[in-house]
Amino acid sequence: MDVLEAIKGRRSIRAFKNQDVSAKTVEKLIDAAQWAPSAGNIQPWEFIIVRKPEIKRKLVDAALDQMFIEEAPVVIVVCANEEHSSQGYGVRGKTLYCIQDTAAAIQNIHLTAYSLRLGTCWVGAFREEETREILKIPHGIRPVAIVPIGYPAEAPTARMRKSTSQIVHYETF
Ligand SMILES: Cc1cc2nc3c(=O)[nH]c(=O)nc-3n(C[C@H](O)[C@H](O)[C@H](O)COP(=O)(O)O)c2cc1C
C-alpha cells in the first residue's frame, strides 16, 4: 500500500469483529514499529502483547472504561524505556526523546495494521500507575499507549483536520 494512502485512509477503530489476529501478524506490526527512527538509535521502546481476557478487562478499567479495548483480540501496550534514553541524553532523553521515539513506533504500528486491513486505536487516556501494576511494568519504563488491534467492525468517516493556513508559518512563527 502507498504510504500516503495509508496515512489518509487510517481511522481510529473502536469496534472489532470476533476474529483473531495471528501471532505472525503481530510480529509484522512489531517489526514495523522497530524501524521507526530514534534519537541516537537508542530504540527505547518496549512492547507488551496482551491476549488474556482477564488482563484486557483490567486495562479497560485503567483506561476509564473504554470497553472496546477488551473487544480487540490483541492489545499492544507500548512503553518507553526512560532509563535507556536518559543514559544517552539525560533529562532531554528521558522527557522528550523517548516519548518522541515511542510515538513514532506507535504510528508505524497503526499504519502497518491499516495496510493489513486491521483496525487500531491509539488509547492514551489511562491511569498510568494502575496500568503499571496490572502489567508489572518495572521502574524506568513508562507506558505510553494502549493499542487495541483487530479486524474492524466499523468504517468511520474521516475526522476534520485543520486547514494548513492555521498551522503553517513561514520563516518565523
Ligand atoms: C496521544 C493520543 C491519545 C489518544 N487517546 C485516545 C483515547 O484514550 N481513546 C480514544 O478513543 N481515542 C484516543 N485517541 C484517538 C484520537 O481521538 C483520534 O486519533 C482523533 O480523534 C483523530 O481521529 P482518527 O484517528 O480517526 O483520524 C488518541 C490519539 C492520540 C494521538
Short mmCIF file of N, CA and C and ligand atoms in Angstrom, two decimals:
data_model
loop_
_atom_site.label_atom_id
_atom_site.label_comp_id
_atom_site.label_asym_id
_atom_site.label_seq_id
_atom_site.Cartn_x
_atom_site.Cartn_y
_atom_site.Cartn_z
N MET A 1 0.84 -1.20 0.00
CA MET A 1 0.00 0.00 0.00
C MET A 1 0.87 1.25 0.00
N ASP A 2 0.44 2.22 -0.77
CA ASP A 2 1.13 3.50 -0.83
C ASP A 2 1.10 4.18 0.56
N VAL A 3 2.19 4.82 0.93
CA VAL A 3 2.29 5.41 2.28
C VAL A 3 1.19 6.46 2.49
N LEU A 4 1.02 7.32 1.49
CA LEU A 4 0.03 8.39 1.65
C LEU A 4 -1.40 7.83 1.74
N GLU A 5 -1.61 6.75 1.02
CA GLU A 5 -2.93 6.07 1.09
C GLU A 5 -3.17 5.56 2.52
N ALA A 6 -2.13 5.00 3.11
CA ALA A 6 -2.27 4.50 4.49
C ALA A 6 -2.47 5.67 5.46
N ILE A 7 -1.69 6.72 5.28
CA ILE A 7 -1.78 7.87 6.20
C ILE A 7 -3.18 8.48 6.15
N LYS A 8 -3.70 8.61 4.92
CA LYS A 8 -5.01 9.28 4.78
C LYS A 8 -6.20 8.35 4.98
N GLY A 9 -5.99 7.06 4.79
CA GLY A 9 -7.11 6.12 4.91
C GLY A 9 -7.32 5.60 6.32
N ARG A 10 -6.28 5.63 7.14
CA ARG A 10 -6.38 5.10 8.51
C ARG A 10 -7.39 5.91 9.34
N ARG A 11 -8.17 5.19 10.15
CA ARG A 11 -9.09 5.85 11.09
C ARG A 11 -8.93 5.17 12.44
N SER A 12 -9.27 5.86 13.49
CA SER A 12 -9.34 5.19 14.80
C SER A 12 -10.53 4.26 14.79
N ILE A 13 -10.29 3.00 15.12
CA ILE A 13 -11.34 1.98 15.12
C ILE A 13 -11.65 1.57 16.56
N ARG A 14 -12.92 1.62 16.89
CA ARG A 14 -13.33 1.33 18.28
C ARG A 14 -14.39 0.23 18.34
N ALA A 15 -14.46 -0.57 17.29
CA ALA A 15 -15.35 -1.75 17.29
C ALA A 15 -14.67 -2.82 16.45
N PHE A 16 -14.61 -4.03 16.98
CA PHE A 16 -13.84 -5.09 16.32
C PHE A 16 -14.68 -6.34 16.12
N LYS A 17 -14.38 -7.04 15.00
CA LYS A 17 -15.05 -8.32 14.73
C LYS A 17 -14.50 -9.39 15.68
N ASN A 18 -15.28 -10.43 15.85
CA ASN A 18 -14.84 -11.55 16.66
C ASN A 18 -13.97 -12.47 15.80
N GLN A 19 -12.82 -11.96 15.45
CA GLN A 19 -11.91 -12.69 14.54
C GLN A 19 -10.49 -12.48 15.06
N ASP A 20 -9.76 -13.58 15.18
CA ASP A 20 -8.43 -13.49 15.80
C ASP A 20 -7.41 -12.80 14.88
N VAL A 21 -6.37 -12.32 15.49
CA VAL A 21 -5.23 -11.75 14.76
C VAL A 21 -4.05 -12.68 15.05
N SER A 22 -3.43 -13.21 14.00
CA SER A 22 -2.42 -14.25 14.21
C SER A 22 -1.14 -13.68 14.84
N ALA A 23 -0.38 -14.57 15.45
CA ALA A 23 0.90 -14.18 16.05
C ALA A 23 1.84 -13.64 14.98
N LYS A 24 1.76 -14.22 13.79
CA LYS A 24 2.60 -13.78 12.67
C LYS A 24 2.30 -12.32 12.29
N THR A 25 1.03 -11.99 12.32
CA THR A 25 0.62 -10.61 12.01
C THR A 25 1.14 -9.65 13.09
N VAL A 26 1.03 -10.07 14.33
CA VAL A 26 1.53 -9.22 15.43
C VAL A 26 3.04 -9.01 15.26
N GLU A 27 3.74 -10.08 14.86
CA GLU A 27 5.19 -9.97 14.61
C GLU A 27 5.49 -8.90 13.56
N LYS A 28 4.66 -8.87 12.52
CA LYS A 28 4.86 -7.86 11.45
C LYS A 28 4.69 -6.45 12.01
N LEU A 29 3.74 -6.29 12.90
CA LEU A 29 3.50 -4.96 13.49
C LEU A 29 4.68 -4.52 14.35
N ILE A 30 5.20 -5.47 15.12
CA ILE A 30 6.34 -5.15 15.98
C ILE A 30 7.57 -4.85 15.13
N ASP A 31 7.74 -5.63 14.06
CA ASP A 31 8.87 -5.39 13.16
C ASP A 31 8.79 -3.98 12.57
N ALA A 32 7.59 -3.58 12.15
CA ALA A 32 7.41 -2.22 11.58
C ALA A 32 7.71 -1.17 12.65
N ALA A 33 7.26 -1.43 13.87
CA ALA A 33 7.49 -0.47 14.96
C ALA A 33 8.98 -0.24 15.18
N GLN A 34 9.73 -1.33 15.09
CA GLN A 34 11.17 -1.28 15.35
C GLN A 34 11.95 -0.46 14.33
N TRP A 35 11.35 -0.26 13.16
CA TRP A 35 12.03 0.50 12.12
C TRP A 35 11.77 2.00 12.21
N ALA A 36 11.12 2.42 13.27
CA ALA A 36 10.93 3.86 13.49
C ALA A 36 12.30 4.49 13.80
N PRO A 37 12.44 5.77 13.51
CA PRO A 37 13.68 6.44 13.90
C PRO A 37 13.70 6.64 15.42
N SER A 38 14.91 6.73 15.98
CA SER A 38 15.00 7.06 17.41
C SER A 38 16.29 7.83 17.65
N ALA A 39 16.23 8.71 18.64
CA ALA A 39 17.39 9.56 18.95
C ALA A 39 18.60 8.67 19.26
N GLY A 40 19.68 8.88 18.53
CA GLY A 40 20.91 8.11 18.74
C GLY A 40 20.72 6.62 18.49
N ASN A 41 19.66 6.27 17.80
CA ASN A 41 19.28 4.87 17.55
C ASN A 41 19.18 4.05 18.85
N ILE A 42 18.74 4.72 19.90
CA ILE A 42 18.63 4.03 21.21
C ILE A 42 17.48 3.02 21.23
N GLN A 43 16.46 3.25 20.43
CA GLN A 43 15.32 2.32 20.33
C GLN A 43 14.73 2.04 21.72
N PRO A 44 14.22 3.08 22.37
CA PRO A 44 13.80 2.91 23.76
C PRO A 44 12.42 2.29 23.95
N TRP A 45 11.86 1.71 22.91
CA TRP A 45 10.51 1.15 23.00
C TRP A 45 10.50 -0.27 23.56
N GLU A 46 9.40 -0.59 24.23
CA GLU A 46 9.17 -1.94 24.76
C GLU A 46 7.69 -2.23 24.47
N PHE A 47 7.37 -3.48 24.15
CA PHE A 47 6.01 -3.82 23.76
C PHE A 47 5.48 -4.95 24.64
N ILE A 48 4.29 -4.76 25.18
CA ILE A 48 3.65 -5.82 25.95
C ILE A 48 2.43 -6.28 25.15
N ILE A 49 2.44 -7.55 24.77
CA ILE A 49 1.34 -8.08 23.95
C ILE A 49 0.36 -8.80 24.87
N VAL A 50 -0.87 -8.32 24.85
CA VAL A 50 -1.88 -8.85 25.77
C VAL A 50 -3.00 -9.51 24.98
N ARG A 51 -3.27 -10.78 25.34
CA ARG A 51 -4.40 -11.50 24.72
C ARG A 51 -5.37 -12.01 25.78
N LYS A 52 -4.89 -12.17 27.01
CA LYS A 52 -5.73 -12.77 28.06
C LYS A 52 -6.91 -11.85 28.40
N PRO A 53 -8.14 -12.40 28.34
CA PRO A 53 -9.32 -11.57 28.62
C PRO A 53 -9.26 -10.90 29.98
N GLU A 54 -8.73 -11.61 30.99
CA GLU A 54 -8.74 -11.02 32.34
C GLU A 54 -7.81 -9.80 32.43
N ILE A 55 -6.72 -9.83 31.67
CA ILE A 55 -5.81 -8.67 31.69
C ILE A 55 -6.42 -7.53 30.87
N LYS A 56 -7.03 -7.87 29.73
CA LYS A 56 -7.68 -6.83 28.92
C LYS A 56 -8.78 -6.14 29.73
N ARG A 57 -9.50 -6.93 30.52
CA ARG A 57 -10.59 -6.39 31.35
C ARG A 57 -10.03 -5.34 32.33
N LYS A 58 -8.87 -5.67 32.93
CA LYS A 58 -8.26 -4.74 33.87
C LYS A 58 -7.78 -3.47 33.15
N LEU A 59 -7.32 -3.66 31.92
CA LEU A 59 -6.88 -2.48 31.14
C LEU A 59 -8.07 -1.57 30.83
N VAL A 60 -9.23 -2.17 30.58
CA VAL A 60 -10.45 -1.36 30.35
C VAL A 60 -10.69 -0.47 31.58
N ASP A 61 -10.58 -1.06 32.76
CA ASP A 61 -10.79 -0.28 34.00
C ASP A 61 -9.76 0.85 34.10
N ALA A 62 -8.49 0.51 33.86
CA ALA A 62 -7.44 1.52 33.96
C ALA A 62 -7.62 2.62 32.91
N ALA A 63 -8.24 2.25 31.80
CA ALA A 63 -8.43 3.22 30.71
C ALA A 63 -9.84 3.83 30.77
N LEU A 64 -10.31 4.05 31.96
CA LEU A 64 -11.55 4.79 32.19
C LEU A 64 -12.74 4.19 31.44
N ASP A 65 -12.82 2.87 31.49
CA ASP A 65 -13.95 2.13 30.91
C ASP A 65 -14.09 2.23 29.39
N GLN A 66 -12.98 2.29 28.71
CA GLN A 66 -13.04 2.27 27.24
C GLN A 66 -13.18 0.79 26.82
N MET A 67 -14.45 0.39 26.72
CA MET A 67 -14.81 -1.03 26.58
C MET A 67 -14.24 -1.69 25.33
N PHE A 68 -14.04 -0.92 24.28
CA PHE A 68 -13.59 -1.53 23.02
C PHE A 68 -12.20 -2.17 23.16
N ILE A 69 -11.48 -1.81 24.21
CA ILE A 69 -10.15 -2.41 24.41
C ILE A 69 -10.27 -3.93 24.58
N GLU A 70 -11.29 -4.36 25.31
CA GLU A 70 -11.40 -5.82 25.52
C GLU A 70 -12.07 -6.54 24.35
N GLU A 71 -12.66 -5.78 23.46
CA GLU A 71 -13.25 -6.37 22.25
C GLU A 71 -12.17 -6.81 21.27
N ALA A 72 -11.03 -6.15 21.34
CA ALA A 72 -9.95 -6.45 20.39
C ALA A 72 -9.27 -7.77 20.77
N PRO A 73 -8.98 -8.63 19.79
CA PRO A 73 -8.33 -9.91 20.14
C PRO A 73 -6.92 -9.73 20.70
N VAL A 74 -6.27 -8.67 20.29
CA VAL A 74 -4.91 -8.43 20.81
C VAL A 74 -4.73 -6.94 21.11
N VAL A 75 -4.01 -6.71 22.18
CA VAL A 75 -3.73 -5.33 22.59
C VAL A 75 -2.22 -5.22 22.77
N ILE A 76 -1.65 -4.19 22.16
CA ILE A 76 -0.21 -3.95 22.38
C ILE A 76 -0.08 -2.71 23.26
N VAL A 77 0.57 -2.87 24.38
CA VAL A 77 0.86 -1.72 25.23
C VAL A 77 2.29 -1.30 24.94
N VAL A 78 2.43 -0.08 24.43
CA VAL A 78 3.75 0.38 24.02
C VAL A 78 4.32 1.26 25.13
N CYS A 79 5.53 0.92 25.54
CA CYS A 79 6.18 1.61 26.65
C CYS A 79 7.48 2.26 26.19
N ALA A 80 7.87 3.28 26.94
CA ALA A 80 9.13 3.97 26.66
C ALA A 80 10.13 3.64 27.76
N ASN A 81 11.31 3.23 27.37
CA ASN A 81 12.36 2.92 28.34
C ASN A 81 13.12 4.22 28.65
N GLU A 82 12.64 4.90 29.69
CA GLU A 82 13.21 6.20 30.06
C GLU A 82 14.66 6.05 30.50
N GLU A 83 14.93 4.93 31.11
CA GLU A 83 16.28 4.64 31.62
C GLU A 83 17.29 4.67 30.47
N HIS A 84 16.98 3.97 29.41
CA HIS A 84 17.91 3.91 28.27
C HIS A 84 18.11 5.28 27.65
N SER A 85 17.00 6.03 27.48
CA SER A 85 17.12 7.34 26.84
C SER A 85 17.87 8.33 27.72
N SER A 86 17.67 8.22 29.05
CA SER A 86 18.37 9.17 29.92
C SER A 86 19.85 8.83 30.02
N GLN A 87 20.18 7.55 29.87
CA GLN A 87 21.62 7.19 29.86
C GLN A 87 22.32 7.87 28.68
N GLY A 88 21.62 7.96 27.57
CA GLY A 88 22.21 8.57 26.38
C GLY A 88 22.13 10.08 26.39
N TYR A 89 20.99 10.62 26.83
CA TYR A 89 20.74 12.05 26.63
C TYR A 89 20.20 12.79 27.84
N GLY A 90 20.37 12.26 29.02
CA GLY A 90 19.99 12.96 30.25
C GLY A 90 18.51 13.28 30.30
N VAL A 91 18.20 14.46 30.85
CA VAL A 91 16.80 14.85 31.06
C VAL A 91 16.05 14.96 29.72
N ARG A 92 16.71 15.50 28.71
CA ARG A 92 16.06 15.63 27.39
C ARG A 92 15.73 14.24 26.81
N GLY A 93 16.61 13.31 27.04
CA GLY A 93 16.36 11.94 26.59
C GLY A 93 15.16 11.34 27.30
N LYS A 94 15.11 11.55 28.62
CA LYS A 94 14.04 10.94 29.41
C LYS A 94 12.68 11.60 29.15
N THR A 95 12.67 12.94 29.06
CA THR A 95 11.37 13.62 29.00
C THR A 95 10.87 13.88 27.58
N LEU A 96 11.80 13.85 26.61
CA LEU A 96 11.36 14.19 25.25
C LEU A 96 11.67 13.11 24.23
N TYR A 97 12.95 12.74 24.09
CA TYR A 97 13.31 11.81 23.01
C TYR A 97 12.60 10.46 23.16
N CYS A 98 12.54 9.95 24.38
CA CYS A 98 11.98 8.59 24.49
C CYS A 98 10.48 8.58 24.17
N ILE A 99 9.81 9.70 24.42
CA ILE A 99 8.38 9.79 24.07
C ILE A 99 8.23 9.96 22.56
N GLN A 100 9.08 10.81 21.98
CA GLN A 100 9.02 11.00 20.52
C GLN A 100 9.31 9.69 19.79
N ASP A 101 10.36 9.01 20.22
CA ASP A 101 10.77 7.75 19.57
C ASP A 101 9.62 6.72 19.65
N THR A 102 9.05 6.63 20.84
CA THR A 102 7.99 5.64 21.05
C THR A 102 6.74 6.00 20.25
N ALA A 103 6.45 7.30 20.17
CA ALA A 103 5.29 7.73 19.38
C ALA A 103 5.47 7.37 17.91
N ALA A 104 6.71 7.51 17.42
CA ALA A 104 6.98 7.15 16.01
C ALA A 104 6.74 5.64 15.81
N ALA A 105 7.15 4.85 16.78
CA ALA A 105 6.94 3.39 16.70
C ALA A 105 5.44 3.07 16.73
N ILE A 106 4.71 3.80 17.55
CA ILE A 106 3.25 3.58 17.65
C ILE A 106 2.59 3.90 16.30
N GLN A 107 3.00 5.00 15.71
CA GLN A 107 2.40 5.36 14.41
C GLN A 107 2.72 4.29 13.35
N ASN A 108 3.92 3.74 13.39
CA ASN A 108 4.25 2.64 12.46
C ASN A 108 3.29 1.46 12.65
N ILE A 109 2.96 1.17 13.90
CA ILE A 109 2.02 0.07 14.18
C ILE A 109 0.67 0.39 13.54
N HIS A 110 0.19 1.61 13.74
CA HIS A 110 -1.12 1.99 13.19
C HIS A 110 -1.15 1.87 11.66
N LEU A 111 -0.12 2.40 11.03
CA LEU A 111 -0.13 2.43 9.55
C LEU A 111 0.04 1.02 8.98
N THR A 112 0.92 0.24 9.60
CA THR A 112 1.12 -1.14 9.11
C THR A 112 -0.15 -1.95 9.32
N ALA A 113 -0.78 -1.78 10.47
CA ALA A 113 -2.03 -2.51 10.75
C ALA A 113 -3.07 -2.15 9.68
N TYR A 114 -3.17 -0.88 9.38
CA TYR A 114 -4.15 -0.46 8.37
C TYR A 114 -3.85 -1.11 7.01
N SER A 115 -2.57 -1.17 6.68
CA SER A 115 -2.19 -1.76 5.38
C SER A 115 -2.52 -3.26 5.35
N LEU A 116 -2.65 -3.87 6.53
CA LEU A 116 -3.02 -5.31 6.63
C LEU A 116 -4.52 -5.48 6.88
N ARG A 117 -5.27 -4.40 6.67
CA ARG A 117 -6.74 -4.40 6.83
C ARG A 117 -7.19 -4.53 8.28
N LEU A 118 -6.30 -4.22 9.19
CA LEU A 118 -6.65 -4.26 10.62
C LEU A 118 -7.06 -2.88 11.09
N GLY A 119 -7.79 -2.85 12.18
CA GLY A 119 -8.16 -1.58 12.80
C GLY A 119 -7.43 -1.42 14.12
N THR A 120 -7.13 -0.17 14.44
CA THR A 120 -6.42 0.14 15.69
C THR A 120 -6.96 1.44 16.27
N CYS A 121 -6.68 1.65 17.53
CA CYS A 121 -6.95 2.97 18.11
C CYS A 121 -5.82 3.29 19.09
N TRP A 122 -5.36 4.49 19.04
CA TRP A 122 -4.31 4.96 19.96
C TRP A 122 -5.01 5.37 21.25
N VAL A 123 -4.88 4.60 22.31
CA VAL A 123 -5.52 4.95 23.58
C VAL A 123 -4.46 5.54 24.52
N GLY A 124 -4.65 6.82 24.82
CA GLY A 124 -3.70 7.50 25.70
C GLY A 124 -4.31 7.85 27.04
N ALA A 125 -5.64 7.76 27.13
CA ALA A 125 -6.33 8.10 28.38
C ALA A 125 -6.40 6.86 29.26
N PHE A 126 -5.43 6.73 30.14
CA PHE A 126 -5.44 5.62 31.10
C PHE A 126 -4.67 6.04 32.34
N ARG A 127 -5.02 5.40 33.45
CA ARG A 127 -4.31 5.70 34.70
C ARG A 127 -2.98 4.94 34.67
N GLU A 128 -1.93 5.73 34.67
CA GLU A 128 -0.61 5.16 34.43
C GLU A 128 -0.17 4.18 35.52
N GLU A 129 -0.35 4.58 36.78
CA GLU A 129 0.12 3.73 37.89
C GLU A 129 -0.63 2.40 37.92
N GLU A 130 -1.94 2.48 37.67
CA GLU A 130 -2.77 1.27 37.66
C GLU A 130 -2.31 0.33 36.52
N THR A 131 -2.04 0.92 35.37
CA THR A 131 -1.59 0.15 34.21
C THR A 131 -0.24 -0.52 34.51
N ARG A 132 0.61 0.25 35.14
CA ARG A 132 1.93 -0.25 35.55
C ARG A 132 1.79 -1.48 36.45
N GLU A 133 0.87 -1.40 37.40
CA GLU A 133 0.66 -2.53 38.33
C GLU A 133 0.08 -3.74 37.62
N ILE A 134 -0.93 -3.52 36.78
CA ILE A 134 -1.58 -4.63 36.07
C ILE A 134 -0.55 -5.42 35.25
N LEU A 135 0.33 -4.68 34.58
CA LEU A 135 1.26 -5.30 33.63
C LEU A 135 2.65 -5.55 34.23
N LYS A 136 2.78 -5.26 35.52
CA LYS A 136 4.08 -5.45 36.21
C LYS A 136 5.21 -4.73 35.47
N ILE A 137 4.97 -3.50 35.14
CA ILE A 137 5.97 -2.71 34.40
C ILE A 137 6.99 -2.17 35.41
N PRO A 138 8.28 -2.45 35.19
CA PRO A 138 9.27 -2.02 36.18
C PRO A 138 9.54 -0.50 36.15
N HIS A 139 10.19 -0.04 37.20
CA HIS A 139 10.60 1.35 37.32
C HIS A 139 11.50 1.73 36.13
N GLY A 140 11.32 2.92 35.61
CA GLY A 140 12.18 3.36 34.49
C GLY A 140 11.55 3.08 33.13
N ILE A 141 10.44 2.35 33.14
CA ILE A 141 9.71 2.08 31.90
C ILE A 141 8.35 2.75 32.02
N ARG A 142 7.97 3.54 31.03
CA ARG A 142 6.71 4.29 31.11
C ARG A 142 5.71 3.82 30.04
N PRO A 143 4.53 3.36 30.45
CA PRO A 143 3.53 3.01 29.43
C PRO A 143 3.04 4.27 28.72
N VAL A 144 3.10 4.25 27.40
CA VAL A 144 2.77 5.46 26.62
C VAL A 144 1.41 5.32 25.93
N ALA A 145 1.13 4.14 25.39
CA ALA A 145 -0.14 3.97 24.68
C ALA A 145 -0.62 2.53 24.79
N ILE A 146 -1.93 2.41 24.83
CA ILE A 146 -2.59 1.10 24.74
C ILE A 146 -3.17 1.04 23.33
N VAL A 147 -2.80 0.00 22.57
CA VAL A 147 -3.26 -0.07 21.18
C VAL A 147 -4.05 -1.37 20.95
N PRO A 148 -5.38 -1.30 21.02
CA PRO A 148 -6.19 -2.47 20.69
C PRO A 148 -6.16 -2.71 19.18
N ILE A 149 -6.05 -3.99 18.80
CA ILE A 149 -5.91 -4.33 17.37
C ILE A 149 -6.86 -5.47 17.02
N GLY A 150 -7.58 -5.28 15.93
CA GLY A 150 -8.47 -6.34 15.47
C GLY A 150 -9.02 -6.00 14.09
N TYR A 151 -9.86 -6.89 13.58
CA TYR A 151 -10.47 -6.60 12.29
C TYR A 151 -11.65 -5.66 12.53
N PRO A 152 -11.71 -4.55 11.78
CA PRO A 152 -12.69 -3.51 12.09
C PRO A 152 -14.14 -3.95 11.88
N ALA A 153 -14.99 -3.54 12.82
CA ALA A 153 -16.43 -3.79 12.69
C ALA A 153 -17.15 -2.46 12.48
N GLU A 154 -16.41 -1.46 12.07
CA GLU A 154 -17.00 -0.16 11.75
C GLU A 154 -16.10 0.52 10.71
N ALA A 155 -16.67 1.48 10.01
CA ALA A 155 -15.90 2.21 9.00
C ALA A 155 -16.18 3.71 9.18
N PRO A 156 -15.53 4.30 10.17
CA PRO A 156 -15.84 5.71 10.47
C PRO A 156 -15.41 6.64 9.34
N THR A 157 -16.12 7.73 9.22
CA THR A 157 -15.71 8.74 8.24
C THR A 157 -14.53 9.52 8.81
N ALA A 158 -13.82 10.20 7.94
CA ALA A 158 -12.63 10.92 8.37
C ALA A 158 -13.00 12.08 9.28
N ARG A 159 -12.22 12.26 10.32
CA ARG A 159 -12.43 13.43 11.19
C ARG A 159 -11.75 14.64 10.56
N MET A 160 -12.34 15.78 10.82
CA MET A 160 -11.83 17.03 10.22
C MET A 160 -10.37 17.29 10.60
N ARG A 161 -9.64 17.84 9.71
CA ARG A 161 -8.30 18.33 10.01
C ARG A 161 -8.29 19.85 9.86
N LYS A 162 -7.42 20.51 10.61
CA LYS A 162 -7.27 21.96 10.48
C LYS A 162 -6.80 22.28 9.07
N SER A 163 -7.06 23.49 8.62
CA SER A 163 -6.54 23.88 7.31
C SER A 163 -5.06 24.19 7.47
N THR A 164 -4.29 24.00 6.41
CA THR A 164 -2.84 24.22 6.54
C THR A 164 -2.54 25.68 6.90
N SER A 165 -3.41 26.59 6.47
CA SER A 165 -3.14 28.01 6.79
C SER A 165 -3.19 28.25 8.30
N GLN A 166 -3.86 27.39 9.04
CA GLN A 166 -3.93 27.55 10.51
C GLN A 166 -2.66 27.07 11.20
N ILE A 167 -1.89 26.24 10.54
CA ILE A 167 -0.79 25.58 11.25
C ILE A 167 0.59 25.79 10.64
N VAL A 168 0.64 26.35 9.45
CA VAL A 168 1.94 26.54 8.79
C VAL A 168 2.39 27.99 8.93
N HIS A 169 3.65 28.16 9.27
CA HIS A 169 4.21 29.51 9.43
C HIS A 169 5.42 29.60 8.53
N TYR A 170 5.61 30.70 7.90
CA TYR A 170 6.76 30.85 7.00
C TYR A 170 7.81 31.74 7.63
N GLU A 171 9.01 31.27 7.60
CA GLU A 171 10.21 31.97 8.08
C GLU A 171 10.23 32.16 9.60
N THR A 172 9.21 32.78 10.18
CA THR A 172 9.12 32.89 11.65
C THR A 172 7.72 32.48 12.07
N PHE A 173 7.49 32.29 13.35
CA PHE A 173 6.17 31.82 13.81
C PHE A 173 5.08 32.84 13.49
C1 LIG B 1 -1.93 10.68 22.16
C2 LIG B 1 -3.29 10.19 21.72
C3 LIG B 1 -4.18 9.76 22.69
C4 LIG B 1 -5.44 9.27 22.31
N1 LIG B 1 -6.25 8.73 23.27
C5 LIG B 1 -7.43 8.19 22.90
C6 LIG B 1 -8.22 7.52 23.88
O1 LIG B 1 -7.88 7.40 25.04
N2 LIG B 1 -9.39 6.98 23.46
C7 LIG B 1 -9.82 7.05 22.15
O2 LIG B 1 -10.90 6.53 21.85
N3 LIG B 1 -9.07 7.66 21.21
C8 LIG B 1 -7.89 8.23 21.55
N4 LIG B 1 -7.09 8.79 20.59
C9 LIG B 1 -7.52 8.81 19.18
C10 LIG B 1 -7.96 10.19 18.72
O3 LIG B 1 -9.21 10.50 19.31
C11 LIG B 1 -8.05 10.22 17.18
O4 LIG B 1 -6.79 9.91 16.64
C12 LIG B 1 -8.51 11.57 16.64
O5 LIG B 1 -9.82 11.87 17.06
C13 LIG B 1 -8.47 11.61 15.12
O6 LIG B 1 -9.24 10.57 14.55
P1 LIG B 1 -8.59 9.50 13.57
O7 LIG B 1 -7.53 8.74 14.33
O8 LIG B 1 -9.73 8.59 13.16
O9 LIG B 1 -8.01 10.23 12.41
C14 LIG B 1 -5.84 9.28 20.93
C15 LIG B 1 -4.91 9.71 19.98
C16 LIG B 1 -3.66 10.15 20.37
C17 LIG B 1 -2.67 10.55 19.29
#
